[in-house]
Coordinates of C-alpha atoms and ligand atoms in Angstrom, one line a residue:
M967 CA 0.0 0.0 0.0
S968 CA 1.2 3.5 -0.7
T969 CA 1.9 5.7 2.3
Y970 CA 2.4 9.4 2.5
K971 CA 3.2 11.5 5.5
A972 CA 2.9 15.2 4.9
P973 CA 6.2 17.0 5.7
L974 CA 4.3 19.2 8.2
E975 CA 7.3 20.6 10.0
D976 CA 9.0 22.0 6.9
M977 CA 5.7 23.2 5.5
A978 CA 4.8 25.1 8.7
F979 CA 8.4 26.5 8.9
V980 CA 8.0 28.0 5.4
I981 CA 4.6 29.4 6.0
D982 CA 5.0 30.8 9.5
E983 CA 8.7 31.5 9.9
L984 CA 10.2 32.1 6.5
L985 CA 7.2 33.8 4.9
E986 CA 5.8 35.2 8.1
A987 CA 2.2 34.6 7.0
E988 CA 0.7 36.1 10.1
Q989 CA 2.4 39.5 9.7
V990 CA 2.2 39.6 5.9
L991 CA -1.3 38.2 5.3
G992 CA -3.0 38.6 8.7
S993 CA -2.9 42.4 8.3
L994 CA -4.8 42.3 5.0
P995 CA -8.5 43.2 5.1
A996 CA -9.4 40.2 3.0
F997 CA -8.0 37.8 5.6
A998 CA -8.8 39.8 8.7
D999 CA -11.5 37.4 9.9
Y1000 CA -9.4 34.2 9.4
G1001 CA -6.9 34.5 12.2
V1002 CA -4.0 33.8 9.9
G1003 CA -1.1 32.5 12.1
S1004 CA 0.5 29.4 13.4
E1005 CA -2.6 28.0 14.9
L1006 CA -4.5 28.2 11.7
T1007 CA -1.5 26.8 9.8
T1008 CA -1.3 23.8 12.2
A1009 CA -5.1 23.1 12.1
L1010 CA -5.3 23.3 8.3
L1011 CA -2.2 21.4 7.5
D1012 CA -3.1 18.7 10.0
E1013 CA -6.6 18.2 8.4
A1014 CA -5.2 18.2 4.9
A1015 CA -2.4 15.8 5.9
K1016 CA -5.1 13.4 7.3
L1017 CA -6.9 13.4 4.0
A1018 CA -3.8 13.0 2.0
G1019 CA -2.3 10.2 4.2
E1020 CA -5.5 8.3 5.0
V1021 CA -7.7 8.7 1.9
L1022 CA -5.6 9.7 -1.1
A1023 CA -2.4 7.8 -0.6
P1024 CA -4.0 4.4 -0.2
L1025 CA -5.7 5.0 -3.6
R1026 CA -2.4 5.8 -5.4
R1027 CA -1.5 2.3 -6.4
V1028 CA -5.1 1.4 -7.0
G1029 CA -5.3 4.2 -9.6
D1030 CA -2.2 3.0 -11.2
E1031 CA -3.4 -0.6 -11.5
Q1032 CA -7.1 0.0 -12.1
G1033 CA -6.9 3.1 -14.3
A1034 CA -9.8 4.9 -16.0
T1035 CA -11.4 3.1 -18.9
C1036 CA -13.9 4.1 -21.6
V1037 CA -16.3 1.5 -23.0
D1038 CA -19.1 2.6 -25.4
G1039 CA -18.6 6.2 -24.4
V1040 CA -18.9 5.5 -20.7
V1041 CA -15.9 6.4 -18.6
T1042 CA -15.3 4.4 -15.5
I1043 CA -12.8 5.7 -12.9
T1044 CA -10.7 3.9 -10.3
P1045 CA -12.7 2.3 -7.5
G1046 CA -12.6 4.6 -4.4
F1047 CA -11.9 7.8 -6.4
S1048 CA -15.5 8.8 -6.4
D1049 CA -15.8 8.7 -2.6
A1050 CA -12.5 10.5 -2.2
I1051 CA -13.8 13.3 -4.5
G1052 CA -16.8 13.5 -2.2
Q1053 CA -14.6 13.8 0.8
L1054 CA -12.5 16.5 -0.7
A1055 CA -15.7 18.5 -1.5
E1056 CA -17.2 18.0 1.9
G1057 CA -14.1 19.3 3.6
G1058 CA -14.4 22.5 1.4
W1059 CA -10.9 21.8 -0.1
I1060 CA -11.9 22.3 -3.7
G1061 CA -12.6 26.0 -3.3
I1062 CA -10.2 26.5 -0.4
S1063 CA -8.8 29.8 -1.8
A1064 CA -11.8 30.6 -4.0
N1065 CA -14.0 33.7 -3.6
P1066 CA -16.4 33.3 -0.6
D1067 CA -19.1 35.2 -2.7
F1068 CA -19.2 32.2 -4.9
G1069 CA -19.0 29.3 -2.4
G1070 CA -15.2 29.4 -1.8
Q1071 CA -13.5 29.4 1.5
G1072 CA -11.6 32.6 0.8
L1073 CA -8.4 31.4 2.5
P1074 CA -5.0 32.6 1.3
E1075 CA -3.5 30.9 -1.8
L1076 CA -0.5 30.1 0.4
Y1077 CA -2.6 27.6 2.3
G1078 CA -4.2 26.2 -0.8
T1079 CA -0.7 25.7 -2.2
A1080 CA 0.4 23.7 0.9
A1081 CA -2.8 21.5 0.7
N1082 CA -2.2 21.0 -3.0
E1083 CA 1.3 19.9 -2.4
M1084 CA -0.1 17.1 -0.2
W1085 CA -2.7 16.1 -2.8
Q1086 CA -0.1 15.9 -5.5
G1087 CA 2.4 14.1 -3.3
S1088 CA -0.1 11.5 -2.1
N1089 CA -2.0 10.9 -5.4
M1090 CA -1.2 13.0 -8.4
A1091 CA -3.6 11.4 -10.8
F1092 CA -6.4 12.0 -8.4
A1093 CA -5.3 15.5 -7.6
L1094 CA -5.7 16.6 -11.2
H1095 CA -9.5 16.4 -10.8
A1096 CA -9.5 19.2 -8.2
M1097 CA -6.8 21.1 -10.0
L1098 CA -8.7 21.3 -13.3
G1099 CA -12.0 22.2 -11.6
F1100 CA -10.4 25.0 -9.7
G1101 CA -8.7 26.4 -12.8
A1102 CA -12.0 26.3 -14.8
A1103 CA -13.8 28.1 -11.9
M1104 CA -11.1 30.8 -11.8
A1105 CA -11.5 31.5 -15.5
I1106 CA -15.3 31.7 -15.2
E1107 CA -15.0 34.1 -12.2
A1108 CA -12.5 36.3 -14.0
H1109 CA -14.3 36.6 -17.3
A1110 CA -17.8 35.2 -17.4
S1111 CA -21.1 37.2 -17.2
E1112 CA -22.8 37.5 -13.8
E1113 CA -25.4 35.1 -15.1
L1114 CA -22.9 32.4 -15.9
K1115 CA -21.1 32.9 -12.6
A1116 CA -24.4 32.6 -10.7
T1117 CA -25.2 29.4 -12.6
F1118 CA -21.9 27.6 -12.3
L1119 CA -19.5 28.9 -9.8
T1120 CA -20.9 28.1 -6.4
R1121 CA -21.4 24.4 -7.4
M1122 CA -17.9 24.2 -8.9
N1123 CA -16.2 25.8 -5.9
S1124 CA -18.1 23.5 -3.5
G1125 CA -16.9 20.5 -5.5
E1126 CA -20.5 19.4 -6.4
W1127 CA -19.6 20.0 -10.1
A1128 CA -16.3 19.3 -11.8
G1129 CA -14.5 21.4 -14.4
T1130 CA -12.2 20.7 -17.4
M1131 CA -10.0 22.6 -19.8
N1132 CA -10.4 21.9 -23.5
L1133 CA -7.6 23.5 -25.5
T1134 CA -5.6 20.8 -27.3
E1135 CA -6.6 19.4 -30.7
A1136 CA -4.8 16.8 -32.8
G1137 CA -3.2 19.5 -35.0
A1138 CA -3.0 22.2 -32.3
G1139 CA -0.8 21.6 -29.2
S1140 CA 1.8 24.2 -28.4
D1141 CA 0.4 26.3 -31.3
L1142 CA -3.2 26.7 -30.3
G1143 CA -3.6 29.4 -33.1
V1144 CA -4.3 26.7 -35.6
M1145 CA -7.2 25.0 -33.8
K1146 CA -10.3 24.1 -35.8
S1147 CA -13.1 23.7 -33.3
R1148 CA -15.8 26.1 -34.1
A1149 CA -18.8 27.8 -32.5
V1150 CA -21.9 29.1 -34.3
P1151 CA -24.1 31.8 -32.7
E1152 CA -27.7 30.7 -32.0
G1153 CA -29.9 33.2 -30.0
D1154 CA -28.4 33.7 -26.5
H1155 CA -26.0 30.8 -26.9
Y1156 CA -23.7 29.1 -29.4
R1157 CA -23.4 25.6 -30.9
V1158 CA -19.9 24.2 -30.5
Y1159 CA -18.4 21.6 -32.9
G1160 CA -15.1 19.8 -32.9
Q1161 CA -12.8 17.3 -31.3
K1162 CA -10.4 17.9 -28.4
I1163 CA -7.7 15.5 -27.3
F1164 CA -5.9 14.8 -24.1
I1165 CA -8.6 16.3 -21.9
T1166 CA -7.8 15.6 -18.3
W1167 CA -10.7 14.2 -16.3
G1168 CA -12.8 14.9 -19.5
D1169 CA -15.6 12.6 -18.4
H1170 CA -16.7 10.5 -15.5
E1171 CA -19.7 10.0 -13.2
A1172 CA -18.2 11.1 -9.9
N1173 CA -19.8 14.5 -10.2
D1174 CA -23.4 15.4 -11.2
N1175 CA -22.2 17.8 -13.8
I1176 CA -19.0 18.6 -15.6
V1177 CA -18.4 22.2 -16.7
H1178 CA -16.2 22.1 -19.8
L1179 CA -14.3 25.3 -20.8
V1180 CA -13.7 25.0 -24.5
L1181 CA -11.7 27.1 -27.0
A1182 CA -13.2 27.4 -30.4
R1183 CA -13.4 29.7 -33.4
L1184 CA -16.4 31.8 -34.4
P1185 CA -17.4 32.0 -38.1
D1186 CA -15.2 34.6 -39.8
A1187 CA -12.9 34.9 -36.9
P1188 CA -9.4 36.2 -37.7
K1189 CA -6.8 33.5 -38.3
G1190 CA -4.4 32.6 -35.6
S1191 CA -4.5 33.0 -31.8
G1192 CA -6.5 36.3 -32.2
G1193 CA -9.5 34.4 -33.5
I1194 CA -10.2 32.0 -30.6
S1195 CA -13.1 32.4 -28.2
L1196 CA -13.8 30.7 -24.9
F1197 CA -17.1 28.9 -24.1
V1198 CA -18.7 27.2 -21.2
V1199 CA -20.1 23.9 -22.3
P1200 CA -21.8 21.9 -19.5
K1201 CA -22.2 18.2 -19.7
F1202 CA -25.8 18.7 -18.6
L1203 CA -27.6 21.9 -19.4
V1204 CA -28.8 23.9 -16.3
N1205 CA -32.5 24.9 -16.0
T1206 CA -33.4 28.5 -14.9
D1207 CA -34.2 27.1 -11.4
G1208 CA -30.7 25.6 -11.2
S1209 CA -31.8 22.0 -11.6
L1210 CA -30.1 19.8 -14.2
G1211 CA -31.7 19.7 -17.6
E1212 CA -31.0 17.9 -20.8
R1213 CA -27.8 16.0 -21.7
N1214 CA -25.6 18.3 -23.8
D1215 CA -24.0 17.1 -27.1
V1216 CA -20.5 16.5 -25.6
Y1217 CA -19.2 13.0 -25.2
A1218 CA -16.0 11.1 -24.4
V1219 CA -14.8 9.1 -27.3
S1220 CA -11.9 7.2 -25.6
V1221 CA -9.5 7.3 -22.8
E1222 CA -5.7 7.3 -23.6
H1223 CA -3.4 4.6 -22.5
K1224 CA -0.5 6.4 -20.9
L1225 CA 2.9 6.1 -19.3
G1226 CA 1.5 7.2 -15.9
I1227 CA -1.4 8.9 -14.1
H1228 CA -3.6 6.0 -15.1
G1229 CA -6.1 7.1 -12.5
S1230 CA -6.7 10.3 -14.4
P1231 CA -9.1 9.8 -17.3
T1232 CA -7.3 11.6 -20.3
C1233 CA -10.1 11.8 -22.8
V1234 CA -10.7 12.5 -26.4
M1235 CA -13.8 14.7 -26.3
S1236 CA -16.3 15.2 -29.1
F1237 CA -18.4 18.3 -29.2
G1238 CA -21.5 18.6 -31.4
D1239 CA -21.6 15.3 -33.2
N1240 CA -25.4 15.4 -33.2
D1241 CA -27.0 18.8 -33.0
G1242 CA -24.1 20.8 -31.8
A1243 CA -23.1 21.3 -28.1
I1244 CA -24.7 24.2 -26.5
G1245 CA -22.1 26.7 -25.2
Y1246 CA -22.0 30.1 -23.6
L1247 CA -19.4 32.7 -24.5
V1248 CA -17.0 33.6 -21.7
G1249 CA -15.4 37.1 -22.0
E1250 CA -15.3 38.8 -25.4
E1251 CA -15.4 37.2 -28.8
N1252 CA -11.9 36.3 -30.1
R1253 CA -10.3 36.9 -26.7
G1254 CA -10.4 33.3 -25.5
L1255 CA -6.7 32.8 -25.2
Q1256 CA -6.3 36.0 -23.2
C1257 CA -9.0 34.7 -20.8
M1258 CA -7.1 31.5 -20.4
F1259 CA -3.9 33.4 -19.7
T1260 CA -5.3 35.0 -16.6
M1261 CA -5.4 31.7 -14.9
M1262 CA -2.2 30.3 -16.4
N1263 CA 0.0 31.4 -13.5
E1264 CA -2.1 29.5 -11.0
A1265 CA -2.3 26.4 -13.2
R1266 CA 1.5 26.5 -13.8
L1267 CA 2.3 26.9 -10.1
K1268 CA 0.2 23.8 -9.5
V1269 CA 2.0 21.8 -12.1
G1270 CA 5.2 22.9 -10.4
L1271 CA 3.7 21.5 -7.2
Q1272 CA 3.2 18.2 -8.9
G1273 CA 7.0 18.1 -9.4
L1274 CA 7.6 19.0 -5.8
G1275 CA 4.9 16.7 -4.4
S1276 CA 6.0 13.7 -6.4
A1277 CA 9.6 14.2 -5.4
E1278 CA 8.5 14.3 -1.7
G1279 CA 6.5 11.1 -2.1
A1280 CA 9.4 9.4 -3.8
Y1281 CA 11.8 10.7 -1.1
Q1282 CA 9.8 9.3 1.7
K1283 CA 9.6 5.9 0.1
A1284 CA 13.4 5.9 -0.7
L1285 CA 14.2 6.9 2.9
V1286 CA 12.3 4.1 4.5
F1287 CA 13.8 1.6 2.1
A1288 CA 17.4 2.9 2.7
H1289 CA 17.0 2.3 6.4
E1290 CA 15.6 -1.2 5.9
R1291 CA 17.7 -2.7 3.1
V1292 CA 21.0 -4.2 4.2
Q1293 CA 23.9 -4.6 1.9
G1294 CA 27.6 -5.0 2.9
G1295 CA 26.4 -5.7 6.4
V1296 CA 24.8 -2.3 6.9
P1297 CA 21.6 -0.5 6.0
I1298 CA 22.3 1.1 2.6
V1299 CA 21.7 4.6 4.0
Q1300 CA 25.2 4.3 5.5
H1301 CA 26.8 4.0 2.1
A1302 CA 28.1 7.4 1.0
D1303 CA 26.5 7.2 -2.5
V1304 CA 23.0 6.4 -1.1
K1305 CA 23.5 9.2 1.5
R1306 CA 24.4 11.5 -1.4
M1307 CA 21.2 10.6 -3.3
L1308 CA 19.0 11.2 -0.3
L1309 CA 20.6 14.5 0.5
V1310 CA 20.2 15.6 -3.1
M1311 CA 16.5 14.7 -2.9
N1312 CA 15.9 16.4 0.4
S1313 CA 17.8 19.6 -0.3
L1314 CA 16.1 20.1 -3.7
I1315 CA 12.7 19.4 -2.2
E1316 CA 13.1 22.0 0.5
A1317 CA 14.3 24.5 -2.0
M1318 CA 11.4 23.8 -4.3
R1319 CA 8.9 24.1 -1.4
A1320 CA 10.2 27.5 -0.2
F1321 CA 10.3 28.7 -3.8
A1322 CA 6.7 27.6 -4.7
Y1323 CA 5.2 28.9 -1.4
T1324 CA 6.9 32.2 -1.8
E1325 CA 5.3 32.7 -5.1
A1326 CA 1.9 31.6 -3.8
L1327 CA 2.3 34.4 -1.3
T1328 CA 3.1 36.7 -4.1
M1329 CA -0.3 35.7 -5.6
D1330 CA -2.0 36.6 -2.4
L1331 CA -0.4 40.0 -2.5
I1332 CA -1.6 40.4 -6.2
H1333 CA -5.2 39.6 -5.3
N1334 CA -5.5 41.1 -1.9
G1335 CA -2.4 43.1 -1.0
P1336 CA -2.1 46.9 -0.8
E1337 CA -2.7 48.6 -4.2
S1338 CA 0.8 50.0 -4.2
Q1339 CA 2.4 46.5 -4.1
R1340 CA 0.2 44.8 -6.7
Q1341 CA 1.9 45.8 -9.9
L1342 CA 5.4 44.9 -8.8
A1343 CA 4.1 41.6 -7.3
Q1344 CA 2.5 40.7 -10.7
R1345 CA 5.7 41.4 -12.6
R1346 CA 7.6 39.3 -10.1
L1347 CA 5.1 36.4 -10.4
D1348 CA 5.1 36.6 -14.2
L1349 CA 8.8 36.2 -14.2
M1350 CA 9.0 33.4 -11.7
I1351 CA 6.1 31.2 -12.9
P1352 CA 7.8 29.7 -16.0
V1353 CA 10.8 28.9 -13.8
I1354 CA 8.6 27.2 -11.2
K1355 CA 6.7 25.3 -13.8
A1356 CA 9.7 24.0 -15.6
W1357 CA 12.5 23.8 -13.0
H1358 CA 10.3 22.1 -10.4
T1359 CA 9.1 19.5 -13.0
E1360 CA 12.6 18.9 -14.4
V1361 CA 13.9 18.5 -10.8
G1362 CA 10.8 16.4 -10.0
Q1363 CA 11.8 13.9 -12.7
E1364 CA 15.4 13.7 -11.5
L1365 CA 14.4 13.1 -7.9
T1366 CA 11.7 10.5 -8.7
S1367 CA 14.3 8.8 -10.8
L1368 CA 16.8 8.9 -7.9
G1369 CA 14.0 7.4 -5.7
V1370 CA 14.0 4.4 -8.1
Q1371 CA 17.8 4.3 -7.9
V1372 CA 17.9 4.2 -4.1
H1373 CA 15.7 1.1 -4.3
G1374 CA 18.1 -0.7 -6.7
G1375 CA 16.3 -3.4 -8.7
M1376 CA 13.3 -3.2 -6.4
G1377 CA 12.8 0.3 -7.7
Y1378 CA 12.5 -0.9 -11.3
V1379 CA 9.8 -3.5 -10.5
E1380 CA 6.4 -2.1 -9.8
E1381 CA 5.7 -3.6 -6.4
T1382 CA 7.5 -1.0 -4.4
G1383 CA 5.6 1.9 -6.0
A1384 CA 8.8 3.9 -6.5
A1385 CA 8.6 3.6 -10.3
Q1386 CA 5.1 5.0 -10.3
Y1387 CA 6.3 8.4 -9.0
L1388 CA 8.7 8.5 -12.0
R1389 CA 6.1 7.5 -14.5
D1390 CA 3.4 9.8 -13.1
V1391 CA 5.6 12.9 -12.9
R1392 CA 6.9 12.5 -16.5
I1393 CA 3.9 14.4 -17.9
T1394 CA 4.5 17.5 -15.9
S1395 CA 7.2 18.8 -18.2
I1396 CA 4.9 18.3 -21.2
Y1397 CA 1.4 19.7 -20.3
E1398 CA 0.3 23.2 -19.3
G1399 CA 2.9 24.5 -21.9
T1400 CA 6.0 22.2 -22.4
N1401 CA 9.1 23.2 -20.6
G1402 CA 10.6 24.4 -23.9
I1403 CA 7.6 26.8 -24.2
Q1404 CA 8.2 27.9 -20.6
A1405 CA 11.9 28.7 -21.4
A1406 CA 10.9 30.6 -24.5
D1407 CA 8.3 32.5 -22.4
L1408 CA 10.9 33.4 -19.7
V1409 CA 13.4 34.7 -22.2
S1410 CA 11.4 36.4 -24.9
R1411 CA 8.4 37.7 -23.0
K1412 CA 9.4 38.0 -19.3
L1413 CA 13.0 39.1 -19.8
G1414 CA 12.6 40.7 -23.2
R1415 CA 9.6 42.9 -22.5
D1416 CA 11.3 45.0 -19.8
G1417 CA 14.9 44.5 -20.8
G1418 CA 15.6 42.4 -17.7
A1419 CA 14.3 45.1 -15.3
T1420 CA 12.2 42.7 -13.2
M1421 CA 15.0 40.1 -13.1
A1422 CA 17.4 42.8 -12.0
L1423 CA 15.1 43.6 -9.0
A1424 CA 14.8 39.9 -8.1
L1425 CA 18.6 39.6 -8.3
A1426 CA 18.9 42.6 -6.0
D1427 CA 17.0 40.6 -3.4
V1428 CA 19.5 37.8 -3.7
D1429 CA 22.2 40.4 -3.2
A1430 CA 20.6 41.7 -0.1
T1431 CA 20.5 38.1 1.3
V1432 CA 24.2 37.7 0.6
S1433 CA 24.9 40.9 2.6
E1434 CA 22.8 39.7 5.4
L1435 CA 24.5 36.3 5.5
R1436 CA 27.9 38.0 5.5
S1437 CA 26.9 40.0 8.6
V1438 CA 26.4 36.8 10.6
D1439 CA 29.5 35.5 12.3
Q1440 CA 28.9 31.9 11.6
P1441 CA 31.0 29.7 9.3
S1442 CA 28.2 27.9 7.7
L1443 CA 26.4 31.1 6.8
Q1444 CA 29.6 32.6 5.5
A1445 CA 30.1 29.6 3.3
I1446 CA 26.6 29.9 2.0
A1447 CA 27.1 33.6 1.3
Q1448 CA 30.2 32.9 -0.7
Q1449 CA 28.6 30.3 -2.9
L1450 CA 25.4 32.3 -3.4
S1451 CA 27.4 35.4 -4.3
D1452 CA 29.3 33.5 -7.0
A1453 CA 26.0 32.1 -8.4
L1454 CA 24.5 35.5 -8.4
L1455 CA 27.3 36.9 -10.4
G1456 CA 26.9 34.0 -12.9
L1457 CA 23.2 34.7 -13.3
R1458 CA 23.8 38.4 -13.9
E1459 CA 26.3 37.6 -16.6
S1460 CA 23.9 35.1 -18.2
T1461 CA 21.1 37.6 -18.1
D1462 CA 23.2 40.1 -19.9
R1463 CA 24.2 37.5 -22.5
I1464 CA 20.6 36.5 -23.1
L1465 CA 19.5 40.1 -23.5
E1466 CA 22.3 40.5 -26.1
Y1467 CA 21.2 37.4 -27.9
L1468 CA 17.6 38.7 -28.0
K1469 CA 18.8 41.9 -29.7
E1470 CA 21.3 40.2 -32.1
D1471 CA 19.8 36.9 -32.9
P1472 CA 16.6 35.6 -31.3
E1473 CA 17.2 32.1 -32.6
V1474 CA 20.3 31.9 -30.5
A1475 CA 18.3 33.3 -27.5
M1476 CA 15.8 30.5 -28.0
G1477 CA 18.6 27.9 -28.2
A1478 CA 19.9 29.2 -24.9
A1479 CA 16.6 29.6 -23.1
F1480 CA 16.3 26.2 -21.4
D1481 CA 19.8 26.5 -19.8
Y1482 CA 19.0 30.0 -18.7
L1483 CA 15.8 28.8 -17.1
M1484 CA 17.5 26.0 -15.3
Q1485 CA 20.3 28.3 -14.1
T1486 CA 17.7 30.7 -12.8
G1487 CA 15.9 27.8 -11.0
Y1488 CA 19.1 26.6 -9.3
V1489 CA 20.1 30.1 -8.2
F1490 CA 16.7 31.1 -6.8
G1491 CA 16.5 27.7 -5.2
G1492 CA 19.8 28.6 -3.5
W1493 CA 18.4 31.9 -2.5
H1494 CA 15.4 30.3 -0.8
M1495 CA 17.7 27.9 1.0
A1496 CA 19.9 30.7 2.1
R1497 CA 17.0 32.7 3.5
S1498 CA 15.8 29.6 5.3
A1499 CA 19.3 29.2 6.8
L1500 CA 19.2 32.8 8.0
C1501 CA 15.8 32.3 9.5
A1502 CA 16.9 29.1 11.3
Q1503 CA 20.0 30.9 12.6
K1504 CA 17.9 33.6 14.1
Q1505 CA 15.9 31.0 16.0
I1506 CA 19.1 29.4 17.3
D1507 CA 20.4 32.8 18.4
N1508 CA 17.1 33.3 20.2
G1509 CA 17.8 30.2 22.2
S1510 CA 15.8 27.5 20.4
D1511 CA 17.2 24.0 20.8
R1512 CA 14.9 22.5 18.1
E1513 CA 16.9 20.0 16.1
F1514 CA 15.1 21.3 13.0
Y1515 CA 17.1 24.5 12.8
P1516 CA 20.7 23.2 12.6
R1517 CA 19.5 20.6 10.1
K1518 CA 18.0 23.4 8.0
I1519 CA 21.3 25.2 8.0
A1520 CA 23.1 22.0 7.1
T1521 CA 20.7 21.2 4.3
A1522 CA 21.2 24.7 2.9
L1523 CA 24.9 24.2 3.1
F1524 CA 24.6 20.9 1.2
Y1525 CA 22.5 22.7 -1.4
V1526 CA 25.0 25.5 -2.1
N1527 CA 28.0 23.1 -2.1
S1528 CA 26.5 20.1 -4.0
I1529 CA 23.6 21.5 -6.1
L1530 CA 24.2 25.1 -6.8
P1531 CA 27.4 24.4 -8.9
R1532 CA 25.0 23.0 -11.5
A1533 CA 24.1 26.6 -12.2
R1534 CA 27.6 27.2 -13.5
G1535 CA 27.2 24.3 -15.9
H1536 CA 24.1 25.7 -17.4
A1537 CA 25.8 29.1 -17.7
G1538 CA 28.7 27.6 -19.6
I1539 CA 26.4 25.9 -22.0
L1540 CA 24.3 29.0 -22.8
Q1541 CA 27.4 31.1 -23.4
Q1542 CA 28.1 28.7 -26.3
A1543 CA 24.5 28.8 -27.7
E1544 CA 25.6 30.3 -31.0
G1545 CA 27.2 26.9 -31.7
L1546 CA 23.7 25.4 -32.2
K1547 CA 23.5 27.2 -35.5
Q1548 CA 26.4 25.2 -36.9
Y1549 CA 24.1 22.1 -37.0
P1550 CA 21.9 22.2 -40.1
V1551 CA 18.4 20.8 -39.6
D1552 CA 18.9 18.4 -42.5
W1553 CA 21.6 16.6 -40.4
L1554 CA 19.0 15.6 -37.9
Ligands
FAD1411 C1 -1.8 13.3 -19.9 C2 -2.1 14.5 -20.6 C3 -3.0 15.4 -20.1 C4 -3.3 16.6 -20.8 N1 -4.3 17.4 -20.3 C5 -4.8 18.4 -21.1 C6 -6.0 19.1 -20.7 O1 -6.6 18.9 -19.7 N2 -6.5 20.1 -21.6 C7 -5.8 20.4 -22.8 O2 -6.2 21.2 -23.5 N3 -4.6 19.7 -23.1 C8 -4.1 18.8 -22.3 N4 -3.0 18.1 -22.6 C9 -2.3 18.5 -23.8 C10 -0.9 19.1 -23.5 O3 -1.1 20.4 -23.0 C11 -0.1 19.1 -24.8 O4 0.2 17.8 -25.1 C12 1.1 20.0 -24.8 O5 0.7 21.4 -24.7 C13 2.0 19.8 -26.0 O6 1.3 19.9 -27.2 P1 1.6 18.7 -28.2 O7 1.4 17.4 -27.5 O8 0.8 18.9 -29.4 O9 3.1 18.8 -28.6 P2 3.8 19.7 -29.7 O10 3.2 21.1 -29.5 O11 3.7 19.1 -31.0 O12 5.3 19.7 -29.2 C14 6.2 18.7 -29.5 C15 7.6 19.2 -29.1 O13 7.9 20.4 -29.9 C16 8.3 21.4 -29.0 N5 7.7 22.7 -29.6 C17 6.6 22.9 -30.2 N6 6.4 24.2 -30.6 C18 7.6 24.8 -30.1 C19 8.0 26.2 -30.2 N7 7.3 27.1 -30.7 N8 9.2 26.5 -29.6 C20 10.0 25.5 -29.1 N9 9.6 24.2 -29.0 C21 8.4 23.9 -29.5 C22 7.6 21.1 -27.7 O14 8.3 21.7 -26.6 C23 7.7 19.6 -27.7 O15 9.0 19.2 -27.2 C24 -2.6 16.9 -21.9 C25 -1.7 16.0 -22.4 C26 -1.4 14.9 -21.8 C27 -0.4 13.9 -22.4

């Protein structure tokens, strides 16, 4: 059976001590009534951890072995998933940070993020259900008419109804501009026609209704991405009194057979094969992609959390195994190479957590912070999201693979469950914009649009941490300062180089983009570990004898000594990016 024990101590450290949620969020009017602080953190994390450990984790293997199927258009999901969906909804977890005016709990995104890490770590295939529903509800809240909001939102946020995202088509993946699905106006609604592929949790019977968000073209719409509109297409139409009406003309055609996340029904969805699926326009005509972009940051943060959560699950399993398995007369955890692998896993996991939660807090400031801070917070988030989406998922793949390695041969066979983490997490670098697309976004849009100004501000924060570390008379912190300072210099140089590439030859910039993104991830991961070490040192200086704090400093030191040097490797590669042009495409 799969087990998962939420890493509550580190989660609470990040929320309460590193990010000082009580001071930063507790003072905001939107959260004034919630009592944000360590008691709330403990209560919420404990409850979420119970659900993750007792309900979701035991279903992880079941989902892998008894994945979703589709027979004659009827999708059947893993036994036990339906009940678990009900339990998540009953606990109010689906809309934990959604607007209370529409049935949400209104809690900070920071708490929603911690809960999400637990869902992803205990059962990623299952967690996608809530993730897609939340994303669809967000898009409706941001762009739909009051009437549509009143019809759909409360029941989506409460978890009574599910939600999906229908973007991809057979010929339109990274380039959505070429999609063919179409929508024809008819009175107060539209008729939607077309086929979408790879639709996560596209159909099932665990919820009474499924609210599909669908991108399609109107007749005579301009070509390309400027001619795509967004529609709500419910599985069952909703009567004016709110009751469910007729079955709409949208059906699952098949469920994909996949490398991982077998418990998540990835469906081919057909719209309008009979009379046309009834849909309602969300936002303005031809601005569908822009509507989707407003919830992209949240969705991409959550995919980053999948990398983090999967790595945490894999680490827990590897750790238990390393203490139990004896080779050479000792538990393998005592062998230096196994120790190394576990330390690599643990230090990167802690860096990813602090990084992701920090940007969740940035989201809270964007939505509910003082007006004067919002614009800067938005720029910061826009810059960091592609890094979190891609770096966390690349690292997630490495760490789940290390989890297999720690198990030796037992990791490669399925019965330990180590391999499932690796198979499941593999998709995270592909969907929600491939990591190649994230790198291009970071370089061409996020860096290019302001000539690196937002990045310069972020790097100034790293600089400030280096100065703070230097002022503490403690050898570990001095060593961390030295490594972080070198890494900062390297990232400044790479940023200048990328900006030059953008001016001189964008093709070279695109060839360098992935290494730049990875370098950025490692450096900011190092920054978060350094901040954590400083925070831990303060507690020690204040007399705390909790073992957690010296361990945190030691983990940060391991990170800067054994992980951060990777940043230099990426920098070296990107300095040579012109070389890519020497290879003609017809050689490949
Ligand atoms: C399990 C699963 C679940 C999914 N869930 C959903 C869902 O719920 N809703 C939905 O709409 N879609 C979903 N998708 C689709 C997913 O988002 C797409 O697969 C993804 O966006 C990539 O598109 P593609 O598969 O067409 O690959 P392509 O776009 O063909 O990409 C192939 C390769 O080319 C690269 N590439 C393409 N264009 C560029 C470029 N301009 N610059 C650099 N590199 C480029 C890519 O990075 C990639 O390496 C899901 C997919 C899977 C497998």
